CSV table of C-alpha atoms in Angstrom, one decimal:
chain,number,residue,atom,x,y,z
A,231,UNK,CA,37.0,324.9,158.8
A,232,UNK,CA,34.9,328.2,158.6
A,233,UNK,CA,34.8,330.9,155.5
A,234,UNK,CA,36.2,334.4,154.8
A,235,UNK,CA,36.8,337.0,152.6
A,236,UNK,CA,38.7,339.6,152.4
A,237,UNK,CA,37.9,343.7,152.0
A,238,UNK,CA,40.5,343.8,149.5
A,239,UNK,CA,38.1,342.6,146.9
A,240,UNK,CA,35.3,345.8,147.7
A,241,UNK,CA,37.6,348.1,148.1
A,242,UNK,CA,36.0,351.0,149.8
A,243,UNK,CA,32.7,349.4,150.8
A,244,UNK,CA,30.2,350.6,153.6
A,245,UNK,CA,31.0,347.4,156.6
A,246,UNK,CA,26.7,347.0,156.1
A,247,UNK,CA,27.3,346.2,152.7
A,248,UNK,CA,30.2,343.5,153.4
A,249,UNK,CA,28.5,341.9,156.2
A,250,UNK,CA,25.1,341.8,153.9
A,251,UNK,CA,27.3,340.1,151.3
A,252,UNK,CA,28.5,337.7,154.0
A,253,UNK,CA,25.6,336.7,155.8
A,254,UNK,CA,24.0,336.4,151.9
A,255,UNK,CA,26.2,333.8,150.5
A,256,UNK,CA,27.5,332.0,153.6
A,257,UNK,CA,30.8,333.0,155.0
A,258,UNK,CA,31.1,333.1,158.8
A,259,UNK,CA,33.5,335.4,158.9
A,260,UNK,CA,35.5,339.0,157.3
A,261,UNK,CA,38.7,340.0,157.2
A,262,UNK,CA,38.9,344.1,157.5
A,263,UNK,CA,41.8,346.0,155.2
A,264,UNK,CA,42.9,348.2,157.8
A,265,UNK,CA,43.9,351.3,155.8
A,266,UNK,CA,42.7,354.4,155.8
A,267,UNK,CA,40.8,354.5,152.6
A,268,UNK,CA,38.7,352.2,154.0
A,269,UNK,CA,36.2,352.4,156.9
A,270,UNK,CA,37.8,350.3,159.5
A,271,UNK,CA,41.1,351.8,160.3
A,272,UNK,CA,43.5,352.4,162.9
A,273,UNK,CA,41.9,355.9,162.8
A,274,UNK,CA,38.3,355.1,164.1
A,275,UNK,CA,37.4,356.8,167.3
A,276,UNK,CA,36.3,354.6,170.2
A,277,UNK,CA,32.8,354.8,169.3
A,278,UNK,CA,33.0,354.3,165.6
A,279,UNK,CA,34.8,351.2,166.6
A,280,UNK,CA,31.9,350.1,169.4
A,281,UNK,CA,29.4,350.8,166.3
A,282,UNK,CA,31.6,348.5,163.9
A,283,UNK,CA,31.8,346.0,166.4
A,284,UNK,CA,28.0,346.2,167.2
A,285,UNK,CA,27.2,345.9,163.1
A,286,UNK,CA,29.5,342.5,163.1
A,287,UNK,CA,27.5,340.8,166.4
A,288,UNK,CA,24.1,341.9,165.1
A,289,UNK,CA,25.0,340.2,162.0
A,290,UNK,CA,26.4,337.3,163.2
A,291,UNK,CA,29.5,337.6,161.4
A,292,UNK,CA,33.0,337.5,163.0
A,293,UNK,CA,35.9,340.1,162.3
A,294,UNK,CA,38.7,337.6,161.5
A,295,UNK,CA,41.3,339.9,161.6
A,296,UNK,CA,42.5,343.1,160.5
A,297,UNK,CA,44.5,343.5,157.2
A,298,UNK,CA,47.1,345.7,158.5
A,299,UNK,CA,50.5,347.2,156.6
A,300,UNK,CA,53.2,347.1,159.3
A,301,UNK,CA,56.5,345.7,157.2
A,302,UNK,CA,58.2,344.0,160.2
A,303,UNK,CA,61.7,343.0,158.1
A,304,UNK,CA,62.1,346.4,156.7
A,305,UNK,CA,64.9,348.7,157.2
A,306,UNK,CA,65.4,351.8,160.1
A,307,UNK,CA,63.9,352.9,163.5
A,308,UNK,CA,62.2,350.2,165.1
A,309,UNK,CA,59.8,352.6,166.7
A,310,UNK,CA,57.5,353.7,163.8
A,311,UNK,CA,56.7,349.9,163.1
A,312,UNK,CA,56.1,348.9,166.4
A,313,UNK,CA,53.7,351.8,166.8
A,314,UNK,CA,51.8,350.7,164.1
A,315,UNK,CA,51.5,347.1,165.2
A,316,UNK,CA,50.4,348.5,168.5
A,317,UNK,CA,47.8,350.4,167.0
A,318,UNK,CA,46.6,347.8,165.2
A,319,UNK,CA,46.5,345.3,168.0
A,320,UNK,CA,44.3,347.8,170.0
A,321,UNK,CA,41.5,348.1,167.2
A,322,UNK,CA,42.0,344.4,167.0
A,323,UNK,CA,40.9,344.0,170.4
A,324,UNK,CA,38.2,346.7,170.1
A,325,UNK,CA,36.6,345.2,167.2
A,326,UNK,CA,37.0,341.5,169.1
A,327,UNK,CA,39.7,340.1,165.9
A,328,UNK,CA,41.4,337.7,167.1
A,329,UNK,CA,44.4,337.9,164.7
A,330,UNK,CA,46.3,341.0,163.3
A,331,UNK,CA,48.8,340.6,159.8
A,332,UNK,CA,51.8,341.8,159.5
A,333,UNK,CA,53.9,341.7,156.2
A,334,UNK,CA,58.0,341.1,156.0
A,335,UNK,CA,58.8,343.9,154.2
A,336,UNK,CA,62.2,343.4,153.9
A,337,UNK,CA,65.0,345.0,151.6
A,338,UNK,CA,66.3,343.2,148.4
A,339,UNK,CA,69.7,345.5,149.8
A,340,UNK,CA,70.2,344.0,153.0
A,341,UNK,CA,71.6,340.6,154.2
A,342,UNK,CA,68.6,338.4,154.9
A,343,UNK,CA,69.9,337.1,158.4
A,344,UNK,CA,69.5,341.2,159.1
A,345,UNK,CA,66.3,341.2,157.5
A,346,UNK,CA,65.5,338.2,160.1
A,347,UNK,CA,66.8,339.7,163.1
A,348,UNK,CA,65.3,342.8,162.8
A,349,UNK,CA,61.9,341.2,162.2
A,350,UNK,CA,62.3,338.7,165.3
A,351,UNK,CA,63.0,341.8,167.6
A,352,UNK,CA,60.4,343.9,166.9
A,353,UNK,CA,57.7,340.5,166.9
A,354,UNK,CA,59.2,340.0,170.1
A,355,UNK,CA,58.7,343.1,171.4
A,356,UNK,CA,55.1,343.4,170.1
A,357,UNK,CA,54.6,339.8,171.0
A,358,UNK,CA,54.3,341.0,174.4
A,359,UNK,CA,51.6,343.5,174.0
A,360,UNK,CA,49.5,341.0,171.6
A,361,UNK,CA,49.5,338.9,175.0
A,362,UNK,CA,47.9,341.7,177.1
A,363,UNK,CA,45.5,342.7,174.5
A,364,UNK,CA,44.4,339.2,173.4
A,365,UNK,CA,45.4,339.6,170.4
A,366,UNK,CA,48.1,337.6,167.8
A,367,UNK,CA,50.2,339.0,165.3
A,368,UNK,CA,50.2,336.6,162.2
A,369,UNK,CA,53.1,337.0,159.4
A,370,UNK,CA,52.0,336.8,155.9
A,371,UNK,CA,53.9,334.7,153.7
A,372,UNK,CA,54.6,337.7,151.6
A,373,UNK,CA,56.9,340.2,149.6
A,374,UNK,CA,61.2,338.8,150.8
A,375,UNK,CA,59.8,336.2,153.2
A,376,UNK,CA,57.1,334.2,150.7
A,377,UNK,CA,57.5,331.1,151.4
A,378,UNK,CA,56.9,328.8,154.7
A,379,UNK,CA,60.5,328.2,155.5
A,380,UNK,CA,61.9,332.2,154.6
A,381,UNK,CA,58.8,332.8,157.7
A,382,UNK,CA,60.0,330.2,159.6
A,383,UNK,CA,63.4,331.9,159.5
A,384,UNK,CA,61.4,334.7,162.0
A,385,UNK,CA,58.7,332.6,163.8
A,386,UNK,CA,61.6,330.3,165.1
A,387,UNK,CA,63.7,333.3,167.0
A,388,UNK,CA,60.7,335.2,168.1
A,389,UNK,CA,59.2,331.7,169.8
A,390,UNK,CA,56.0,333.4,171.4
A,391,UNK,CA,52.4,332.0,171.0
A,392,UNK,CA,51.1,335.4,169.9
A,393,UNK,CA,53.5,335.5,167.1
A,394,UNK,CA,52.1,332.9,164.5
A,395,UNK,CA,51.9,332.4,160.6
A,396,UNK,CA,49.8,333.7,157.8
A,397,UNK,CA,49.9,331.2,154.9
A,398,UNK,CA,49.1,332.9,151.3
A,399,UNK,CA,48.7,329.8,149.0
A,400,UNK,CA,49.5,332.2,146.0
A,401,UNK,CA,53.0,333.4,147.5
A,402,UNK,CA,54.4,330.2,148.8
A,403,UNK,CA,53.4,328.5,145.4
A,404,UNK,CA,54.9,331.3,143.4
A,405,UNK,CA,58.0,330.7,145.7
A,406,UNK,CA,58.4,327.1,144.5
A,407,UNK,CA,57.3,325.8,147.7
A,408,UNK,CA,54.7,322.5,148.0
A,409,UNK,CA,52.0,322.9,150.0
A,410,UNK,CA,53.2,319.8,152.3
A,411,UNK,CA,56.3,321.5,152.8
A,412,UNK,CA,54.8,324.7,153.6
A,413,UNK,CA,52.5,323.2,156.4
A,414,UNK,CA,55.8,321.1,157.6
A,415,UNK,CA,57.3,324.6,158.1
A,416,UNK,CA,53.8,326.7,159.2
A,417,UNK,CA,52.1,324.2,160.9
A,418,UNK,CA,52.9,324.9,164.8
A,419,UNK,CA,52.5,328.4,164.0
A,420,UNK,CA,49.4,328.5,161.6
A,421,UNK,CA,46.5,330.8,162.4
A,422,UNK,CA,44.5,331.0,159.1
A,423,UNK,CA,45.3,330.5,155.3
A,424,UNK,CA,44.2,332.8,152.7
A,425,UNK,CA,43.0,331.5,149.3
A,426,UNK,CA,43.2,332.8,146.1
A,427,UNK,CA,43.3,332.1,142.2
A,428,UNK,CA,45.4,333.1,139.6
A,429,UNK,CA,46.3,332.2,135.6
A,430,UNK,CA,50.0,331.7,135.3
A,431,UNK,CA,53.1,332.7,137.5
A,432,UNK,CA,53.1,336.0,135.0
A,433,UNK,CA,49.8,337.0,135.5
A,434,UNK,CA,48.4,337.1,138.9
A,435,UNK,CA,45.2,338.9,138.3
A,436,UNK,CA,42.5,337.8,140.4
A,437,UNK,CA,40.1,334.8,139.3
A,438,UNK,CA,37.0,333.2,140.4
A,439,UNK,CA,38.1,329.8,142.7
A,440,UNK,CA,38.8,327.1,140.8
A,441,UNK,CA,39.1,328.8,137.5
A,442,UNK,CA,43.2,328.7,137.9
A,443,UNK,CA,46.2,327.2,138.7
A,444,UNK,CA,47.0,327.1,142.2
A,445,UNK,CA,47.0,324.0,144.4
A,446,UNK,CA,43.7,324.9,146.3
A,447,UNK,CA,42.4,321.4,146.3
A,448,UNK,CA,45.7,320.3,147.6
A,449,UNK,CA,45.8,322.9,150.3
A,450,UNK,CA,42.5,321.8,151.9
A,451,UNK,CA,43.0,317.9,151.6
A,452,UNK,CA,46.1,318.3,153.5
A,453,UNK,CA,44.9,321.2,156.1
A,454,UNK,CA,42.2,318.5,156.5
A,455,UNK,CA,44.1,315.3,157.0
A,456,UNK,CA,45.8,316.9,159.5
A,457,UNK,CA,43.2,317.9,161.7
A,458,UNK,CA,43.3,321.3,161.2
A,459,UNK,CA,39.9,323.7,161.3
A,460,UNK,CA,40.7,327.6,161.8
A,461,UNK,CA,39.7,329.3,158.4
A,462,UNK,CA,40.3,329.9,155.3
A,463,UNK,CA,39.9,333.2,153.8
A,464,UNK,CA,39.5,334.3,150.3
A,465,UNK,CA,41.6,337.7,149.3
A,466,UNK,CA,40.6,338.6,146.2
A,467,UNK,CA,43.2,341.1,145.2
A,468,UNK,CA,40.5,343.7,143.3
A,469,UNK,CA,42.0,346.3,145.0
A,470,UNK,CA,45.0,346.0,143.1
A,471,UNK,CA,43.3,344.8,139.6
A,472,UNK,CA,40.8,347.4,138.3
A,473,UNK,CA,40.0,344.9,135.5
A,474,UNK,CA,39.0,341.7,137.9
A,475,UNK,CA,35.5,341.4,137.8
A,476,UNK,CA,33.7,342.1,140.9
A,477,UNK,CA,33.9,340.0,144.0
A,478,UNK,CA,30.1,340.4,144.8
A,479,UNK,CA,29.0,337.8,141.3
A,480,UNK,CA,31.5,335.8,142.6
A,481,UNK,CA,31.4,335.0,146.6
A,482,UNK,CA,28.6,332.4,146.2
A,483,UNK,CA,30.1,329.9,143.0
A,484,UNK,CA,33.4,331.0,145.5
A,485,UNK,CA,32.1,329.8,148.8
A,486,UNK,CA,30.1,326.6,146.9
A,487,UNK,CA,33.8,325.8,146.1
A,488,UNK,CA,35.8,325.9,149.0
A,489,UNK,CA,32.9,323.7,150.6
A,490,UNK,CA,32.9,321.5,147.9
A,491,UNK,CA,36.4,321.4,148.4
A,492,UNK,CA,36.0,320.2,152.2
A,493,UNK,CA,33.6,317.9,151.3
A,494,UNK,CA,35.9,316.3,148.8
A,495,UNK,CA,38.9,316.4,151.6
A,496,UNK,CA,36.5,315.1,154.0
């Protein structure tokens, strides 16, 4: 398995600096937020995006995929989603990511078989443009569809290759979901897993790897023992938590875990 993280833990910062922290404590790979208070955005002309892509081959250092914001579940016009997926999947394939995210999104006020329908269709739809631009759409386990089997509810109706799965160990654990069951549901569909670490159910600030309760160790042994190797990818949520301490004092003890963690698995 290879090694990301996430921009969602330096919020802000200049892609030189993330790709000097990268090559520095040995991750082969990033994963962009694609918003637009951060440099790599939908927004980027095509040149800013040749230079992005230029820094990340220089560097040796693959774009895993763009971070995007599309809510695929949610309620109204299908049209300002899909646009937003679209432009996502074309900096995708500017930048040379292979995988796009895409979160559920859906409404605590609507039927879930409507949340599920809606998000099939408009997958479906952008499925086909993911296939022309080389480019797949992954679905976070996120938000009204956290857990492996509320995904698979979507994945299974859409039934496209460039429509796969996201796995956040953090959300399908705070759904109640095991991880075996999680990968019995994801598995056909898997294109990366994102890692994390957190103190308790209530409190889901940030932590250094290792330092908390979620099945990490678990999550690797049996992404190993069934042959998989995409990646895993740390998202350290400091975006979101002023108070976390910095992701830079953390990525080396955080990429001596996961390897340790392989190691172990291995």
């Amino acid at each position: 398995m290879k090694l990301a993280f996430s921009t969602l833990g330096v919020p802000g910062l200049p892609v030189a600096d993330v790709l000097h922290l990268a090559v520095t404590h040995g991750y082969h790979g990033v994963e962009l937020r694609a918003h637009p208070e951060e440099p790599v955005h939908p927004g980027l002309d095509a040149a800013q995006r040749a230079d992005v892509a230029a820094e990340f081959k220089a560097a040796g250092v693959e774009v895993l995929g763009l971070a995007g914001y599309a809510r695929v579940a949610a309620p109204g016009d299908d049209a300002p989603v899909l646009t937003e997926i679209r432009e996502l999947l074309e900096l995708a394939r500017d930048l040379g990511a292979p995988f796009v995210r895409v979160f559920p999104g859906g409404s605590s006020e609507r039927p879930p078989e409507e949340a599920d329908a809606t998000a099939a269709r408009r997958l479906g739809t952008a499925a086909e443009w993911g296939a022309d631009l080389g480019v797949r759409i992954l679905l976070e386990t996120h938000d009204s569809h956290r857990t492996g089997a509320d995904a698979l509810r979507v994945l299974g109706p859409v039934g496209h290759r460039q429509v796969g799965a996201l796995w956040d160990v953090m959300h399908t654990w705070l759904g109640g979901e095991q991880p075996a069951e999680t990968l019995a549901a994801l598995g056909p569909y898997l294109g990366y897993v994102q890692v994390k670490d957190i103190a308790s159910p209530d409190d889901t600030t940030p932590l250094p790897l290792g330092a908390g309760v979620l099945p990490l160790a678990e999550c690797v042994e049996l992404l190993t023992r069934h042959d998989w190797d995409g990646w895993l990818c740390w998202e350290y949520e400091k975006r979101w938590y002023e108070t976390a301490a910095p992701l830079p004092e953390l990525l080396a003890a955080g990429q001596h875990h996961l390897a340790r963690l392989l190691n172990d698995s291995a």
